[in-house]
Coordinates of N, CA and C in Angstrom, one line a residue:
Chain A
E266 N 49.0 35.4 119.1 CA 49.7 34.3 119.9 C 50.1 34.8 121.2
A267 N 49.6 34.1 122.3 CA 50.0 34.5 123.6 C 51.5 34.3 123.8
G268 N 52.1 35.2 124.7 CA 53.5 35.1 125.0 C 53.7 34.2 126.1
V269 N 55.0 34.3 126.6 CA 55.3 33.5 127.8 C 54.8 34.2 129.0
A270 N 54.0 33.5 129.9 CA 53.4 34.1 131.1 C 54.2 33.7 132.3
Q271 N 54.3 34.7 133.2 CA 55.0 34.4 134.5 C 54.2 35.0 135.6
S272 N 54.3 34.4 136.8 CA 53.7 34.9 138.0 C 54.4 34.5 139.2
P273 N 54.4 35.2 140.3 CA 53.9 36.6 140.3 C 54.9 37.6 139.6
R274 N 54.5 38.8 139.4 CA 55.4 39.8 138.8 C 56.4 40.3 139.8
Y275 N 55.9 40.4 141.0 CA 56.8 41.0 142.1 C 56.6 40.1 143.3
K276 N 57.7 40.0 144.1 CA 57.7 39.2 145.3 C 58.7 39.8 146.3
I277 N 58.3 40.0 147.5 CA 59.2 40.5 148.6 C 59.1 39.5 149.7
I278 N 60.3 38.9 150.1 CA 60.3 38.0 151.2 C 61.5 38.3 152.1
E279 N 61.5 37.7 153.3 CA 62.6 37.8 154.3 C 63.6 36.7 153.9
K280 N 64.8 36.9 154.2 CA 65.9 35.9 154.0 C 65.5 34.6 154.8
R281 N 65.9 33.5 154.3 CA 65.6 32.2 154.9 C 64.2 31.7 154.6
Q282 N 63.3 32.6 154.0 CA 62.0 32.1 153.6 C 62.1 31.4 152.2
S283 N 61.0 30.7 151.9 CA 61.0 30.0 150.6 C 60.1 30.8 149.6
V284 N 60.3 30.6 148.3 CA 59.5 31.3 147.3 C 59.5 30.4 146.1
A285 N 58.4 30.6 145.3 CA 58.2 29.8 144.1 C 57.7 30.7 143.0
F286 N 58.2 30.5 141.8 CA 57.8 31.3 140.6 C 57.3 30.3 139.6
W287 N 56.3 30.8 138.8 CA 55.6 29.9 137.8 C 55.8 30.5 136.4
C288 N 55.9 29.6 135.5 CA 56.1 30.0 134.1 C 55.2 29.1 133.2
N289 N 54.5 29.7 132.3 CA 53.7 29.0 131.2 C 54.3 29.4 129.9
P290 N 54.9 28.5 129.2 CA 55.6 28.9 127.9 C 54.6 29.1 126.8
I291 N 55.0 29.5 125.6 CA 54.2 29.6 124.5 C 53.8 28.2 124.1
S292 N 52.5 28.1 123.7 CA 52.0 26.8 123.4 C 52.8 26.1 122.3
G293 N 53.1 24.8 122.5 CA 53.9 24.1 121.6 C 55.4 24.2 121.7
H294 N 55.9 25.1 122.5 CA 57.3 25.2 122.7 C 57.9 24.1 123.6
A295 N 58.8 23.3 123.1 CA 59.3 22.2 123.8 C 60.4 22.6 124.8
T296 N 61.1 23.6 124.5 CA 62.3 24.0 125.3 C 61.9 25.2 126.2
L297 N 62.3 25.1 127.4 CA 62.0 26.1 128.4 C 63.3 26.4 129.2
Y298 N 63.5 27.7 129.5 CA 64.7 28.2 130.1 C 64.3 29.1 131.3
W299 N 65.1 29.0 132.4 CA 65.0 29.9 133.5 C 66.4 30.7 133.6
Y300 N 66.3 32.0 133.6 CA 67.4 32.9 133.8 C 67.3 33.7 135.0
Q301 N 68.4 34.1 135.6 CA 68.5 35.0 136.7 C 69.2 36.3 136.2
Q302 N 68.5 37.5 136.4 CA 69.1 38.7 136.0 C 69.3 39.6 137.3
I303 N 70.5 39.7 137.7 CA 70.8 40.6 138.9 C 71.0 42.0 138.3
L304 N 70.6 43.0 139.1 CA 70.6 44.4 138.7 C 71.9 44.8 138.1
G305 N 71.9 45.4 136.9 CA 73.1 45.8 136.3 C 73.9 44.8 135.5
Q306 N 73.4 43.6 135.5 CA 74.0 42.5 134.7 C 73.1 41.9 133.7
G307 N 73.7 41.1 132.8 CA 72.8 40.4 131.8 C 72.3 39.1 132.5
P308 N 71.2 38.6 131.8 CA 70.6 37.3 132.4 C 71.7 36.2 132.4
K309 N 71.6 35.3 133.4 CA 72.4 34.2 133.5 C 71.5 32.9 133.5
L310 N 71.8 32.0 132.6 CA 71.0 30.7 132.5 C 71.1 29.9 133.8
L311 N 70.0 29.6 134.4 CA 70.0 28.7 135.5 C 69.7 27.2 135.1
I312 N 68.7 27.0 134.3 CA 68.3 25.7 133.9 C 67.6 25.7 132.6
Q313 N 67.8 24.6 131.8 CA 67.1 24.4 130.5 C 66.4 23.1 130.5
F314 N 65.2 23.1 130.1 CA 64.4 21.9 129.9 C 64.1 21.6 128.5
Q315 N 64.1 20.4 128.1 CA 63.6 19.9 126.8 C 62.4 19.0 127.1
N316 N 61.2 19.4 126.8 CA 60.0 18.8 127.3 C 60.1 18.7 128.8
N317 N 60.0 17.5 129.4 CA 60.1 17.5 130.9 C 61.5 17.0 131.4
G318 N 62.5 17.0 130.5 CA 63.8 16.6 130.9 C 64.8 17.7 131.0
V319 N 65.7 17.6 132.0 CA 66.7 18.7 132.1 C 67.8 18.5 131.1
V320 N 68.1 19.6 130.4 CA 69.2 19.6 129.4 C 70.5 20.1 130.0
D321 N 70.4 21.2 130.8 CA 71.5 21.9 131.4 C 71.1 22.6 132.7
D322 N 71.7 22.1 133.8 CA 71.5 22.8 135.1 C 72.8 23.1 135.8
S323 N 73.8 23.3 135.0 CA 75.2 23.4 135.5 C 75.4 24.7 136.3
Q324 N 74.5 25.7 136.1 CA 74.7 27.0 136.9 C 73.6 27.1 137.9
L325 N 72.8 26.1 138.2 CA 71.8 26.2 139.2 C 72.3 25.8 140.5
P326 N 72.2 26.7 141.5 CA 72.7 26.4 142.9 C 71.8 25.4 143.5
K327 N 72.2 24.2 143.4 CA 71.2 23.1 143.7 C 71.0 22.9 145.2
D328 N 71.8 23.5 146.0 CA 71.6 23.4 147.5 C 70.4 24.2 147.9
R329 N 69.9 25.2 147.1 CA 68.8 26.0 147.5 C 67.8 26.2 146.4
F330 N 68.2 26.0 145.1 CA 67.3 26.2 144.0 C 66.8 24.8 143.4
S331 N 65.5 24.8 143.0 CA 65.1 23.6 142.4 C 64.0 24.0 141.3
A332 N 63.9 23.2 140.3 CA 62.9 23.5 139.2 C 62.4 22.2 138.7
E333 N 61.1 22.3 138.2 CA 60.5 21.2 137.6 C 59.6 21.6 136.5
R334 N 59.4 20.6 135.6 CA 58.5 20.8 134.5 C 57.8 19.4 134.2
L335 N 56.9 19.1 135.1 CA 56.5 17.7 135.2 C 55.7 17.2 134.0
K336 N 54.9 18.0 133.4 CA 54.1 17.6 132.2 C 54.6 18.1 130.9
G337 N 55.8 18.7 131.0 CA 56.4 19.2 129.8 C 55.8 20.5 129.2
V338 N 55.0 21.2 130.1 CA 54.4 22.4 129.7 C 54.9 23.5 130.6
D339 N 54.1 23.8 131.7 CA 54.5 24.9 132.6 C 55.6 24.4 133.5
S340 N 56.2 25.4 134.2 CA 57.4 25.1 135.0 C 57.3 25.9 136.3
T341 N 57.9 25.4 137.4 CA 58.1 26.1 138.6 C 59.5 26.1 139.0
L342 N 60.0 27.3 139.5 CA 61.3 27.5 140.0 C 61.2 27.8 141.5
K343 N 61.9 27.1 142.4 CA 61.7 27.4 143.8 C 63.1 27.7 144.4
I344 N 63.1 28.6 145.4 CA 64.2 28.9 146.2 C 63.9 28.6 147.7
Q345 N 64.8 27.8 148.3 CA 64.5 27.5 149.7 C 65.8 27.0 150.4
P346 N 66.3 27.8 151.3 CA 65.9 29.1 151.8 C 66.5 30.2 151.0
A347 N 65.9 31.4 150.9 CA 66.4 32.5 150.1 C 67.5 33.2 150.9
K348 N 68.4 33.8 150.1 CA 69.5 34.6 150.6 C 69.4 36.0 150.0
L349 N 70.0 37.0 150.7 CA 70.0 38.3 150.2 C 70.4 38.4 148.7
E350 N 71.5 37.6 148.4 CA 72.0 37.7 147.0 C 71.1 37.1 146.0
D351 N 70.0 36.5 146.4 CA 69.0 36.0 145.4 C 68.1 37.1 144.8
S352 N 68.2 38.3 145.4 CA 67.4 39.4 144.9 C 67.8 39.6 143.4
A353 N 66.8 39.5 142.5 CA 67.0 39.6 141.1 C 65.7 39.5 140.4
V354 N 65.8 39.6 139.0 CA 64.6 39.3 138.2 C 64.8 37.9 137.6
Y355 N 63.8 37.1 137.8 CA 63.9 35.7 137.3 C 63.0 35.7 136.0
L356 N 63.7 35.3 134.9 CA 63.1 35.3 133.6 C 62.9 33.9 133.1
C357 N 61.8 33.7 132.5 CA 61.5 32.4 131.8 C 61.4 32.7 130.3
A358 N 62.0 31.8 129.6 CA 62.0 31.9 128.1 C 61.6 30.5 127.5
S359 N 61.0 30.5 126.3 CA 60.7 29.3 125.7 C 61.1 29.3 124.2
S360 N 61.2 28.2 123.6 CA 61.5 28.1 122.1 C 61.0 26.8 121.6
L361 N 60.8 26.8 120.3 CA 60.4 25.5 119.7 C 61.5 24.5 119.8
G362 N 62.7 25.0 119.9 CA 63.9 24.1 119.9 C 64.7 24.3 118.6
G363 N 65.8 23.6 118.5 CA 66.6 23.7 117.3 C 67.1 25.1 117.1
V364 N 66.9 25.7 116.0 CA 67.5 27.1 115.8 C 66.5 28.2 116.1
D365 N 65.4 27.8 116.7 CA 64.3 28.8 116.9 C 64.7 29.9 117.9
T366 N 64.1 31.0 117.8 CA 64.3 32.2 118.7 C 63.8 31.8 120.1
Q367 N 64.5 32.3 121.2 CA 64.0 32.2 122.5 C 63.1 33.5 122.8
Y368 N 61.9 33.2 123.3 CA 60.9 34.3 123.6 C 60.9 34.4 125.1
F369 N 61.0 35.6 125.6 CA 61.1 35.8 127.1 C 59.8 36.3 127.6
G370 N 59.5 35.9 128.9 CA 58.4 36.4 129.6 C 58.8 37.8 130.3
P371 N 57.8 38.4 131.0 CA 58.1 39.7 131.6 C 59.0 39.6 132.9
G372 N 59.1 38.4 133.4 CA 60.0 38.3 134.6 C 59.3 38.4 135.9
T373 N 59.9 37.9 136.9 CA 59.4 38.1 138.3 C 60.5 38.8 139.1
R374 N 60.2 39.9 139.7 CA 61.2 40.7 140.4 C 61.2 40.2 141.9
L375 N 62.2 39.6 142.4 CA 62.3 39.1 143.7 C 63.2 40.0 144.6
T376 N 62.7 40.5 145.7 CA 63.5 41.2 146.7 C 63.5 40.4 148.0
V377 N 64.8 40.1 148.4 CA 65.0 39.4 149.6 C 65.5 40.4 150.7
L378 N 64.8 40.5 151.8 CA 65.1 41.5 152.8 C 65.8 40.8 154.0
Chain B
G52 N 85.6 29.9 130.1 CA 84.3 29.6 129.5 C 83.9 30.7 128.6
D53 N 82.7 30.6 128.0 CA 82.2 31.6 127.0 C 81.9 32.9 127.7
S54 N 82.1 34.0 127.1 CA 81.8 35.3 127.6 C 81.5 36.3 126.6
V55 N 80.7 37.3 127.0 CA 80.4 38.4 126.1 C 80.7 39.7 126.8
T56 N 81.4 40.6 126.1 CA 81.8 41.9 126.6 C 81.2 43.0 125.8
Q57 N 80.4 43.9 126.4 CA 79.9 45.0 125.6 C 80.2 46.3 126.3
M58 N 80.1 47.4 125.5 CA 80.5 48.7 126.1 C 79.6 49.1 127.2
E59 N 80.2 49.8 128.2 CA 79.5 50.3 129.3 C 78.5 51.4 128.9
G60 N 77.4 51.5 129.6 CA 76.6 52.7 129.4 C 76.5 53.6 130.6
P61 N 75.6 54.5 130.7 CA 74.6 54.8 129.6 C 75.3 55.5 128.4
V62 N 74.7 55.2 127.2 CA 75.1 55.9 126.0 C 74.0 56.9 125.7
T63 N 74.4 58.2 125.6 CA 73.4 59.3 125.4 C 73.7 59.9 124.0
L64 N 72.7 59.9 123.1 CA 72.8 60.5 121.8 C 71.7 61.4 121.5
S65 N 71.9 62.3 120.6 CA 70.8 63.1 120.1 C 70.0 62.3 119.0
E66 N 68.8 62.7 118.8 CA 68.0 62.1 117.7 C 68.7 62.3 116.4
E67 N 68.6 61.2 115.5 CA 69.2 61.2 114.2 C 70.8 61.0 114.2
A68 N 71.4 60.8 115.3 CA 72.8 60.5 115.4 C 73.1 59.1 115.0
F69 N 74.3 58.8 114.6 CA 74.8 57.4 114.3 C 75.1 56.7 115.6
L70 N 74.7 55.4 115.6 CA 74.9 54.6 116.8 C 75.8 53.4 116.5
T71 N 76.7 53.2 117.4 CA 77.5 52.0 117.5 C 77.6 51.5 118.9
I72 N 77.2 50.3 119.2 CA 77.4 49.6 120.5 C 78.3 48.5 120.2
N73 N 79.5 48.5 120.9 CA 80.5 47.5 120.7 C 80.2 46.2 121.4
C74 N 80.5 45.1 120.8 CA 80.3 43.8 121.5 C 81.4 42.8 121.0
T75 N 82.1 42.2 121.9 CA 83.1 41.2 121.6 C 82.8 40.0 122.4
Y76 N 83.3 38.8 121.9 CA 82.9 37.6 122.5 C 84.1 36.7 122.6
T77 N 84.0 35.7 123.5 CA 85.0 34.6 123.7 C 84.2 33.3 123.7
A78 N 84.5 32.4 122.8 CA 83.8 31.2 122.7 C 84.7 30.2 122.0
T79 N 84.5 28.9 122.3 CA 85.1 27.8 121.5 C 84.1 27.4 120.5
G80 N 84.6 26.9 119.4 CA 83.6 26.5 118.3 C 83.1 27.6 117.5
Y81 N 81.8 27.5 117.1 CA 81.2 28.4 116.2 C 79.8 28.8 116.8
P82 N 79.9 29.8 117.6 CA 78.6 30.2 118.3 C 77.7 31.0 117.3
S83 N 76.4 31.1 117.7 CA 75.5 32.1 117.0 C 75.5 33.3 117.9
L84 N 75.3 34.5 117.3 CA 75.3 35.7 118.0 C 74.0 36.5 117.9
F85 N 73.6 37.2 118.9 CA 72.3 37.8 119.0 C 72.5 39.2 119.6
W86 N 71.5 40.1 119.3 CA 71.2 41.3 120.0 C 69.8 41.2 120.5
Y87 N 69.6 41.4 121.8 CA 68.3 41.5 122.4 C 68.1 42.9 122.9
V88 N 66.8 43.4 122.9 CA 66.5 44.7 123.4 C 65.4 44.7 124.4
Q89 N 65.6 45.5 125.4 CA 64.6 45.6 126.5 C 64.1 47.0 126.6
Y90 N 62.9 47.3 126.1 CA 62.3 48.6 126.2 C 61.7 48.8 127.6
P91 N 61.6 50.1 128.1 CA 61.2 50.3 129.4 C 59.8 49.6 129.7
G92 N 59.8 48.9 130.8 CA 58.6 48.2 131.2 C 58.2 47.0 130.4
E93 N 59.1 46.5 129.5 CA 58.8 45.4 128.7 C 59.8 44.3 128.9
G94 N 59.5 43.1 128.3 CA 60.5 42.0 128.4 C 61.5 42.0 127.3
L95 N 62.5 41.1 127.4 CA 63.5 41.0 126.4 C 62.9 40.6 125.1
Q96 N 63.4 41.2 124.0 CA 62.9 40.8 122.6 C 64.2 40.7 121.8
L97 N 64.1 39.7 120.9 CA 65.2 39.5 119.9 C 65.1 40.6 118.9
L98 N 66.3 41.3 118.7 CA 66.4 42.4 117.7 C 67.0 41.8 116.4
L99 N 68.0 41.1 116.5 CA 68.6 40.5 115.3 C 69.6 39.4 115.7
K100 N 70.0 38.6 114.7 CA 70.9 37.5 115.0 C 71.7 37.1 113.7
A101 N 72.8 36.4 114.0 CA 73.7 35.9 112.9 C 74.2 34.6 113.3
T102 N 74.2 33.6 112.5 CA 74.5 32.3 112.9 C 75.9 31.8 112.3
K103 N 76.5 32.5 111.4 CA 77.9 32.1 111.0 C 78.7 33.3 110.6
A104 N 80.0 33.1 110.5 CA 80.9 34.2 110.2 C 80.5 35.0 108.9
D105 N 80.6 36.3 108.9 CA 80.3 37.2 107.8 C 78.8 37.4 107.6
D106 N 77.9 36.7 108.3 CA 76.5 37.0 108.3 C 76.2 38.3 108.8
K107 N 75.2 39.0 108.2 CA 74.8 40.3 108.7 C 73.3 40.1 109.2
G108 N 73.0 40.4 110.4 CA 71.7 40.5 110.9 C 71.2 41.9 110.8
S109 N 69.9 42.0 110.5 CA 69.3 43.4 110.5 C 67.8 43.4 110.8
N110 N 67.4 44.5 111.4 CA 66.0 44.6 111.8 C 65.7 46.0 112.3
K111 N 64.6 46.6 111.9 CA 64.2 48.0 112.4 C 65.3 49.0 112.2
G112 N 66.1 48.9 111.1 CA 67.2 49.8 110.8 C 68.5 49.5 111.5
F113 N 68.5 48.5 112.5 CA 69.7 48.1 113.1 C 70.4 47.0 112.3
E114 N 71.8 47.0 112.4 CA 72.5 46.0 111.7 C 73.7 45.6 112.6
A115 N 74.1 44.3 112.4 CA 75.3 43.8 113.1 C 75.9 42.7 112.2
T116 N 77.3 42.7 112.1 CA 77.9 41.7 111.2 C 78.8 40.8 112.1
Y117 N 78.7 39.5 111.9 CA 79.4 38.5 112.7 C 80.9 38.5 112.1
R118 N 81.8 39.0 112.9 CA 83.2 39.1 112.5 C 84.0 38.1 113.3
K119 N 84.4 36.9 112.7 CA 85.1 35.9 113.4 C 86.5 36.3 113.7
E120 N 87.1 37.0 112.7 CA 88.5 37.4 112.9 C 88.8 38.4 114.0
T121 N 87.8 39.2 114.3 CA 87.9 40.1 115.5 C 87.0 39.7 116.6
T122 N 86.4 38.6 116.5 CA 85.4 38.1 117.5 C 84.5 39.2 118.0
S123 N 83.8 39.8 117.0 CA 83.0 41.0 117.3 C 81.6 40.9 116.6
F124 N 80.7 41.6 117.2 CA 79.3 41.7 116.7 C 78.7 43.0 117.0
H125 N 79.3 44.1 116.5 CA 78.9 45.5 116.9 C 77.6 45.8 116.3
L126 N 76.7 46.5 117.1 CA 75.4 46.9 116.7 C 75.5 48.4 116.2
E127 N 74.9 48.6 115.0 CA 74.9 49.9 114.4 C 73.5 50.3 113.9
K128 N 73.3 51.7 113.9 CA 72.1 52.2 113.3 C 72.4 53.6 112.8
G129 N 72.0 53.9 111.6 CA 72.4 55.1 110.9 C 71.8 56.4 111.5
S130 N 70.6 56.3 112.0 CA 69.8 57.5 112.5 C 68.9 57.0 113.6
V131 N 69.3 57.3 114.9 CA 68.4 56.8 116.0 C 67.3 57.7 116.2
Q132 N 66.2 57.1 116.8 CA 65.0 57.9 117.2 C 64.9 57.8 118.7
V133 N 64.0 58.7 119.3 CA 63.8 58.6 120.7 C 63.2 57.3 121.1
S134 N 62.4 56.7 120.3 CA 61.8 55.4 120.5 C 62.8 54.2 120.6
D135 N 64.1 54.5 120.2 CA 65.1 53.5 120.4 C 65.7 53.4 121.8
S136 N 65.3 54.3 122.6 CA 65.8 54.3 124.0 C 65.4 53.0 124.7
A137 N 66.4 52.3 125.2 CA 66.2 51.0 125.7 C 67.6 50.4 126.2
V138 N 67.5 49.2 126.8 CA 68.8 48.5 127.1 C 69.0 47.4 126.1
Y139 N 70.2 47.4 125.6 CA 70.6 46.5 124.5 C 71.6 45.4 125.0
F140 N 71.3 44.1 124.8 CA 72.1 43.0 125.3 C 72.7 42.3 124.1
C141 N 74.0 42.1 124.1 CA 74.6 41.2 123.1 C 74.7 39.8 123.8
A142 N 74.5 38.7 123.0 CA 74.5 37.4 123.6 C 75.0 36.4 122.6
L143 N 75.4 35.2 123.1 CA 75.8 34.1 122.2 C 75.2 32.8 122.6
S144 N 75.1 32.0 121.6 CA 74.6 30.6 121.9 C 75.8 29.7 121.5
P145 N 76.4 29.0 122.5 CA 77.7 28.4 122.3 C 77.8 27.4 121.2
K146 N 76.8 26.6 121.0 CA 76.9 25.5 120.0 C 76.2 25.9 118.7
G147 N 75.8 27.2 118.7 CA 75.2 27.6 117.4 C 73.7 27.3 117.4
G148 N 72.9 28.1 116.6 CA 71.6 27.8 116.4 C 70.6 28.3 117.4
G149 N 71.0 28.6 118.6 CA 70.1 29.3 119.5 C 69.4 28.3 120.4
A150 N 69.6 27.0 120.3 CA 68.9 26.0 121.1 C 69.4 26.0 122.5
D151 N 70.7 26.4 122.7 CA 71.3 26.3 124.0 C 70.9 27.6 124.8
G152 N 71.2 27.5 126.1 CA 71.0 28.7 126.9 C 72.0 29.7 126.4
L153 N 71.5 31.0 126.5 CA 72.3 32.1 126.0 C 73.3 32.6 127.0
T154 N 74.4 33.1 126.6 CA 75.4 33.8 127.5 C 75.3 35.3 127.1
F155 N 74.9 36.1 128.0 CA 74.6 37.6 127.8 C 75.8 38.4 128.3
G156 N 75.9 39.6 127.6 CA 76.7 40.7 128.1 C 75.9 41.4 129.2
K157 N 76.5 42.5 129.8 CA 75.9 43.2 130.9 C 74.8 44.1 130.5
G158 N 74.8 44.4 129.2 CA 73.8 45.4 128.7 C 74.3 46.8 128.6
T159 N 73.8 47.5 127.6 CA 74.1 48.9 127.4 C 72.8 49.7 127.3
H160 N 72.7 50.7 128.3 CA 71.6 51.5 128.3 C 71.7 52.7 127.3
L161 N 70.8 52.8 126.4 CA 70.9 53.8 125.3 C 69.8 54.8 125.6
I162 N 70.2 56.1 125.7 CA 69.2 57.2 125.9 C 69.3 58.1 124.7
I163 N 68.2 58.3 124.0 CA 68.1 59.2 122.8 C 67.4 60.4 123.2
Q164 N 68.0 61.6 123.1 CA 67.4 62.9 123.5 C 66.8 63.5 122.2
P165 N 65.6 64.1 122.3 CA 65.1 64.8 121.1 C 65.8 66.1 120.8

């Protein structure tokens, strides 16, 4: 069974530029999550989708971050414009929903200079 | 709000030593509790979980018991191996079941020396 796929794996940008990350969840998983992991900290939930609807985006900085899951499968997370403090690993996870385990992708490491 | 506190690392042990990584939580209601592990160069993987008080999760020789009275979920292993070297994260799911976004601790880096 293929795992959660993410791309790119690494990205370096200048502050005030924009960047987008892509996630393809495990086939059949209805629930998709984006987390931000700053160095030395645990992952923090940014947004949760159930199919193509948003369940929780309370910790998403909506002035600069946006995310979509238009067809209820893959998802894109965008930052525009980026700030230095956005440097982090962005993790995507998926689950069947209900009590199922969340499966994490390898992450995208973003460096903002 | 909900939070998870785990012991600071790095924790350095010799092979075959006994391991305990402490984890305590603050949450309303009845959360589910998890331990995730991140091996070098790999993504986060679920190690074990417990969904209600007094449940014991176990996997790969690791164990943790959900203690509601002390709001704790300490990770233990009787005899660690070099291959256990990794970062360990304690996490909770606020409404139980794991369907919600997880709240993680900061992680504990475990180093096992031969």
